[in-house]
XYZ file of N, CA and C in Angstrom:
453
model
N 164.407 157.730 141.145
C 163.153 157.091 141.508
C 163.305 155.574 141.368
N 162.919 154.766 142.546
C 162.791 153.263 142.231
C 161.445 153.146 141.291
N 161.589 152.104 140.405
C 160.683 152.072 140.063
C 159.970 149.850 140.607
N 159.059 150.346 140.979
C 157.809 149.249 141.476
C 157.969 148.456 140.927
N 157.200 148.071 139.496
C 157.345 147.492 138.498
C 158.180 147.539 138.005
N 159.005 146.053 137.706
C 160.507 146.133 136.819
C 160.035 145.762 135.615
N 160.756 145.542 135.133
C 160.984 145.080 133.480
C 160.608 143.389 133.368
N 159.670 142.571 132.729
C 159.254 141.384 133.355
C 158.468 140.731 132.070
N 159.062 139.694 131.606
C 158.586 139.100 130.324
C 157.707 137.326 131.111
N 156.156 137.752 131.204
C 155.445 136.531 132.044
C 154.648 135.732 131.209
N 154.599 134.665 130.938
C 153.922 133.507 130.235
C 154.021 132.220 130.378
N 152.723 131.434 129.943
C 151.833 130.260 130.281
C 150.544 130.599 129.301
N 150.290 128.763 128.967
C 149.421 128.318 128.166
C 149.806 129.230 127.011
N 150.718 129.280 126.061
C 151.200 129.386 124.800
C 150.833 131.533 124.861
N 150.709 132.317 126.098
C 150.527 133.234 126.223
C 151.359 134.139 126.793
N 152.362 135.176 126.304
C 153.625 136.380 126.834
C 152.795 137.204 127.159
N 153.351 137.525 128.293
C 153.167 139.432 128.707
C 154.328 140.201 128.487
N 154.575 140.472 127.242
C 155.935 141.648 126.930
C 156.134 143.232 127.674
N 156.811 143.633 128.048
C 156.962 145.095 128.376
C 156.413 145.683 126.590
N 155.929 145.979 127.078
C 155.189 147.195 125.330
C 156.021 148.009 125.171
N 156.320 148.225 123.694
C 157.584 148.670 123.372
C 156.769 149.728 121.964
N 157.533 150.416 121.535
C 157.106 150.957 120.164
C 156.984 149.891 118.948
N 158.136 148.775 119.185
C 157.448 147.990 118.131
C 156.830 147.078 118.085
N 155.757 147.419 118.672
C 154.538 146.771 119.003
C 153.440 147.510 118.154
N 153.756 148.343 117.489
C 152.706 149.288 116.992
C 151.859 148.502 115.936
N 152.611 147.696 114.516
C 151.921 147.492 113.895
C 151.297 146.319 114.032
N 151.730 145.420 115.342
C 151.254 144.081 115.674
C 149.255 145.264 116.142
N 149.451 145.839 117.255
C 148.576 146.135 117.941
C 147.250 146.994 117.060
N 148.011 147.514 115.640
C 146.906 147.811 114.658
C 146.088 146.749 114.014
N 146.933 145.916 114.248
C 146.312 144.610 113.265
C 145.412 143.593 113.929
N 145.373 143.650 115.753
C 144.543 143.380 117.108
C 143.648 144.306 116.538
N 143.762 145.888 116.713
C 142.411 146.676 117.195
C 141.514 146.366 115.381
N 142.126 146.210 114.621
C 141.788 145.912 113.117
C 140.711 145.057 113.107
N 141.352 143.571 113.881
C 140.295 142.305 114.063
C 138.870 142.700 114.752
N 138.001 143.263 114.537
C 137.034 143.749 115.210
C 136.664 145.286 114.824
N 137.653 146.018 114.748
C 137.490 147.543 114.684
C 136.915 147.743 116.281
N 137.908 147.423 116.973
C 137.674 147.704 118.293
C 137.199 148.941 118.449
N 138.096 149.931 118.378
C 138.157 151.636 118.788
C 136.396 151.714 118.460
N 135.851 151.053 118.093
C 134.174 151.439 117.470
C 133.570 151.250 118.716
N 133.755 150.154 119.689
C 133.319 150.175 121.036
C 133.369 151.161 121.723
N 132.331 151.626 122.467
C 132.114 152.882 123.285
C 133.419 152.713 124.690
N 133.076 151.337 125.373
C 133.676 150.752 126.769
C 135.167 150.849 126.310
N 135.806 150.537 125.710
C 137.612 150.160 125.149
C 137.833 151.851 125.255
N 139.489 151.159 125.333
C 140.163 152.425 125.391
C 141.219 152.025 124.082
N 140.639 151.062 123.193
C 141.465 150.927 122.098
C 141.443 152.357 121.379
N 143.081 152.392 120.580
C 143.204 153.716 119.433
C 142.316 153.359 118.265
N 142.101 154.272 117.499
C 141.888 154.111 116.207
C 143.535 153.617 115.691
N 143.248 153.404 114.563
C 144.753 153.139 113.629
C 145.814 153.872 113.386
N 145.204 155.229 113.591
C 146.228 156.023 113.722
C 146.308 156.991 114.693
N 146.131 156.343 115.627
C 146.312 157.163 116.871
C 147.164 155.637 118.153
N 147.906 154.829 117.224
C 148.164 153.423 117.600
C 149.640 154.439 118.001
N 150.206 154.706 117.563
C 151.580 155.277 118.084
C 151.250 156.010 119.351
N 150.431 157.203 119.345
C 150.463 158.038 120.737
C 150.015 157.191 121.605
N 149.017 156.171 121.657
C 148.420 155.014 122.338
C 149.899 154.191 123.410
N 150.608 154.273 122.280
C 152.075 152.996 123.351
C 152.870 154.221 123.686
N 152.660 155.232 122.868
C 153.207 156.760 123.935
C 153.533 157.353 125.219
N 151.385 157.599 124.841
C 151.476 157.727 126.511
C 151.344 156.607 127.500
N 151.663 155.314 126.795
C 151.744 154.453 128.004
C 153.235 154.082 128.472
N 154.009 154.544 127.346
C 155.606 154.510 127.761
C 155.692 155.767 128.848
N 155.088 156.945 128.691
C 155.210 157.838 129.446
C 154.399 157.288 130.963
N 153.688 156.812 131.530
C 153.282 156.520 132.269
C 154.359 155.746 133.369
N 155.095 154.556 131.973
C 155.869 153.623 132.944
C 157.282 154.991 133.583
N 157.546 155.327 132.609
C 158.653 156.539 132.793
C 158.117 157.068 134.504
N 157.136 157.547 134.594
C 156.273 158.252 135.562
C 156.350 157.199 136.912
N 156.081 155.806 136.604
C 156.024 154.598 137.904
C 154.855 154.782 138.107
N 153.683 155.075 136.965
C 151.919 155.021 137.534
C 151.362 153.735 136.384
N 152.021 153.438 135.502
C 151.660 152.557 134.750
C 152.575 151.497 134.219
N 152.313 150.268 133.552
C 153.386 149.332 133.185
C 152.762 148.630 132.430
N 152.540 148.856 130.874
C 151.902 148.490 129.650
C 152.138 147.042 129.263
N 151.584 146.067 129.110
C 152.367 144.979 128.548
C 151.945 144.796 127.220
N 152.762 144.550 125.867
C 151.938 143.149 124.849
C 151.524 142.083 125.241
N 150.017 141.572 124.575
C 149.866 140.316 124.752
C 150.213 139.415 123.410
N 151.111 138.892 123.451
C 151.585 137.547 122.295
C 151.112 136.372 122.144
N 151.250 136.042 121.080
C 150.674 134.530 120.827
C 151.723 134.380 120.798
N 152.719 133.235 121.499
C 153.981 132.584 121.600
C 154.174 131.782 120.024
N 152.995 131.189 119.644
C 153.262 129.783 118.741
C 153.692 130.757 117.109
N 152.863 132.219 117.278
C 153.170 133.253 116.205
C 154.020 134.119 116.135
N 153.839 134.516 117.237
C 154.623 135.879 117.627
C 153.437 136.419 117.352
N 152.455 136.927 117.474
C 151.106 137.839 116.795
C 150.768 138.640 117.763
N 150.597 139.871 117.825
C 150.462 140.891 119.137
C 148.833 140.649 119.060
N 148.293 140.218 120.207
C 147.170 140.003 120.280
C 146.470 141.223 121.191
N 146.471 142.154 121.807
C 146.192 143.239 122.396
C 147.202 143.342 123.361
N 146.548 144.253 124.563
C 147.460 144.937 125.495
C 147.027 144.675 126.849
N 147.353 145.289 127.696
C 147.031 145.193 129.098
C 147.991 145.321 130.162
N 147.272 146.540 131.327
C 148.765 147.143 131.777
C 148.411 146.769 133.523
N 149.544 147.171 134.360
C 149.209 147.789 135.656
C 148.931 149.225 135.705
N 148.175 149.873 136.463
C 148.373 151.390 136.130
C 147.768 151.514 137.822
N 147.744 153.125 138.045
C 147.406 153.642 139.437
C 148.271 153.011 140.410
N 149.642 152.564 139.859
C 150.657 151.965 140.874
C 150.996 153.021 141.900
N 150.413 152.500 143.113
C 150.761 153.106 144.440
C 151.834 152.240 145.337
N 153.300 152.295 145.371
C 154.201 151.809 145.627
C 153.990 151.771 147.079
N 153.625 152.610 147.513
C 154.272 153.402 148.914
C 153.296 152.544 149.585
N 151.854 151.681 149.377
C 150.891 150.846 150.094
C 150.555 149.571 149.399
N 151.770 149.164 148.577
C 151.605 148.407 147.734
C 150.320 147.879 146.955
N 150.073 149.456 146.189
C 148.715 148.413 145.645
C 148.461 149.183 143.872
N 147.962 148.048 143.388
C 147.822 149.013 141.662
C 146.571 148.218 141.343
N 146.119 148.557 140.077
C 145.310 148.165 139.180
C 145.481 147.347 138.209
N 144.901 146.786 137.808
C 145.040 145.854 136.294
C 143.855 146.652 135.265
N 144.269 146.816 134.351
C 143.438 147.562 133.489
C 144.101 148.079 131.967
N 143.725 148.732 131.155
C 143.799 148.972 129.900
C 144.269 147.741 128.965
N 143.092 146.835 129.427
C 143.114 145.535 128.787
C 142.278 145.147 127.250
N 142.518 145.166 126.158
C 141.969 144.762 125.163
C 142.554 143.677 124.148
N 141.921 143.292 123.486
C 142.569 142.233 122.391
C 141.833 142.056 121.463
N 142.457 141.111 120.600
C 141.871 141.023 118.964
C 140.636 140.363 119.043
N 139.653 140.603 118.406
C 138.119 140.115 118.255
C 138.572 138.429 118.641
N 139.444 137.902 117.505
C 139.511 136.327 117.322
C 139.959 136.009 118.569
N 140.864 137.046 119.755
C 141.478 136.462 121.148
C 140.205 136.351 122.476
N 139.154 137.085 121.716
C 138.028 137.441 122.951
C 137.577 135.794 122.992
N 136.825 135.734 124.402
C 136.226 134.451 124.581
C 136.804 133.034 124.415
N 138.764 133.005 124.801
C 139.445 132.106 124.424
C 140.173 132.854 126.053
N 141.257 131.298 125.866
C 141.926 131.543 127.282
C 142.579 132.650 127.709
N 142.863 133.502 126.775
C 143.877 134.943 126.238
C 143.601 135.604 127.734
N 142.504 136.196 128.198
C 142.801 136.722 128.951
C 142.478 135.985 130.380
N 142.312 135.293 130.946
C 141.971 134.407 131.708
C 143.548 133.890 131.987
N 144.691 133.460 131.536
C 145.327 133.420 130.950
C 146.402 134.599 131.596
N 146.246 135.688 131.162
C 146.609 136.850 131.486
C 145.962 137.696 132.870
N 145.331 137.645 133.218
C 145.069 137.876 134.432
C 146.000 137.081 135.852
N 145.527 135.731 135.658
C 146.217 134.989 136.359
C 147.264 135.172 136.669
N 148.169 135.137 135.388
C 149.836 135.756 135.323
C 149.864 137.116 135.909
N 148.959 138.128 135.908
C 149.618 139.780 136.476
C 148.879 139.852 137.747
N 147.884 138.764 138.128
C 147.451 138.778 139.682
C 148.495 137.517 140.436
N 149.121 136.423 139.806
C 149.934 136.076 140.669
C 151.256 137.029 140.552
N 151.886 137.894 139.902
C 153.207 138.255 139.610
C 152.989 139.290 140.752
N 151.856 140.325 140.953
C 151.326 141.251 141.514
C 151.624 140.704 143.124
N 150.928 140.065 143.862
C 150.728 139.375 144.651
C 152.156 138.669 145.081
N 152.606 137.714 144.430
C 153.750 136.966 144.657
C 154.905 137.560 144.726
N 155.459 138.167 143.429
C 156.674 138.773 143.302
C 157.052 140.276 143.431
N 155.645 141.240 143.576
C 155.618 142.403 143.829
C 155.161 142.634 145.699
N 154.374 141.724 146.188
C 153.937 141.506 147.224
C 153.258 142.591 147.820
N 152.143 142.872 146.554
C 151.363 143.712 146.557
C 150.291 143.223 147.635
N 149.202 144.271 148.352
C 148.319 144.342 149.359
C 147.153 144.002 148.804
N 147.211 145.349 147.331
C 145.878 145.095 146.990
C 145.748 145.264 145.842
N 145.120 144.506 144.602
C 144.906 144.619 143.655
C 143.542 144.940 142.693
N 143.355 146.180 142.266
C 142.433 146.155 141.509
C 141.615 146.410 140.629
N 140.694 145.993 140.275
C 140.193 145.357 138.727
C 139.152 146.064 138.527
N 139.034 147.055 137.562
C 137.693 147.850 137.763
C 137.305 147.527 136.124
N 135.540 147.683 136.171
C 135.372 147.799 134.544
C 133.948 148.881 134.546
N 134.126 148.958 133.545
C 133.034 150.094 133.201
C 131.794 149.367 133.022
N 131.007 150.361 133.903
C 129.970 149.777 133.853
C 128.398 148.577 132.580
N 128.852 149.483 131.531
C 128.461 148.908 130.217
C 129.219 147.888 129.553
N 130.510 147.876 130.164
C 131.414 146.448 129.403
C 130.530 145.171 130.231
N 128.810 144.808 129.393
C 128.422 143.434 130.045
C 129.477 142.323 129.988
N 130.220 141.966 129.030
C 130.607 140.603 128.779
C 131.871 140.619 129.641
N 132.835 141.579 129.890
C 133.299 141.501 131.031
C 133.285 141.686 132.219
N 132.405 142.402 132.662
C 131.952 142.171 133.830
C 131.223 141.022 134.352
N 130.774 140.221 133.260
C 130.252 138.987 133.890
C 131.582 137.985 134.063
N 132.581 138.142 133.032
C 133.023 137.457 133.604
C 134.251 137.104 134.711
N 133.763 138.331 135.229
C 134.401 138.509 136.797
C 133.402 137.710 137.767
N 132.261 137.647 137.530
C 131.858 136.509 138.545
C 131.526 135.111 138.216
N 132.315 134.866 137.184
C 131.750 133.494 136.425
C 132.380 132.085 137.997
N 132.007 130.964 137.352
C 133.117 129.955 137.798
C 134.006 129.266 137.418
């Protein structure tokens, strides 16, 4: 199987997109920690110990060519600041999703993902020369969904 998505380490403004790896686990407990994310209804954050099957089945996904998990890093720390993947990769019409995006309470409302978007909609677009890309959120996530139409 070719796989779509290669292997691809992307960053700007002091921000990595790592291929997600297993040892990413205890960075990404210590993200969903800052907040007690998993308490949000909208996230698809793990609890703390469900942080291993979490980069699991997203290793199994990339294995599959339907998903491609990244870490998000603070460069200046190294500090795993959440996650965020491609997934629903449809090779064959070039088109996927951006999604299973979360991060640490302290990364929300800072350039982190703004930041990160940019980077996996130009990489998407540019170097994958994808058709179509897209961005779905659940309906009750207000604060991100607004700011999909901000300016």
């Amino acid at each position: 199987m070719t796989t779509f998505v290669k292997a691809v380490t992307l960053s700007a403004n002091g921000v990595a997109l790592v291929p997600l790896e297993v040892v990413h686990e205890a960075g990404l407990k210590a993200a969903a920690a800052d907040g007690e994310l998993w308490k949000i209804r909208v996230t698809s954050v793990p609890e703390p110990g469900a942080t291993a099957d979490y980069i699991a089945d997203a290793l199994r996904g990339r294995d599959a060519g339907d998903r491609f998990a990244f870490a998000v890093i603070e460069q200046a720390t190294g500090n795993v600041l959440g996650t965020t993947s491609y997934h629903d990769i449809l090779p064959a019409v070039k088109r996927l999703e951006i999604g299973y995006t979360w991060y640490a309470k302290s990364a929300q409302r800072t350039h982190v993902n703004t930041t990160c978007k940019l980077l996996m909609l130009s990489h998407a677009f540019d170097v994958l020369q994808c058709n179509v890309v897209g961005w779905r959120t659940d309906n009750y996530n207000y604060s991100t969904f607004r700011i999909k139409f901000r300016n």
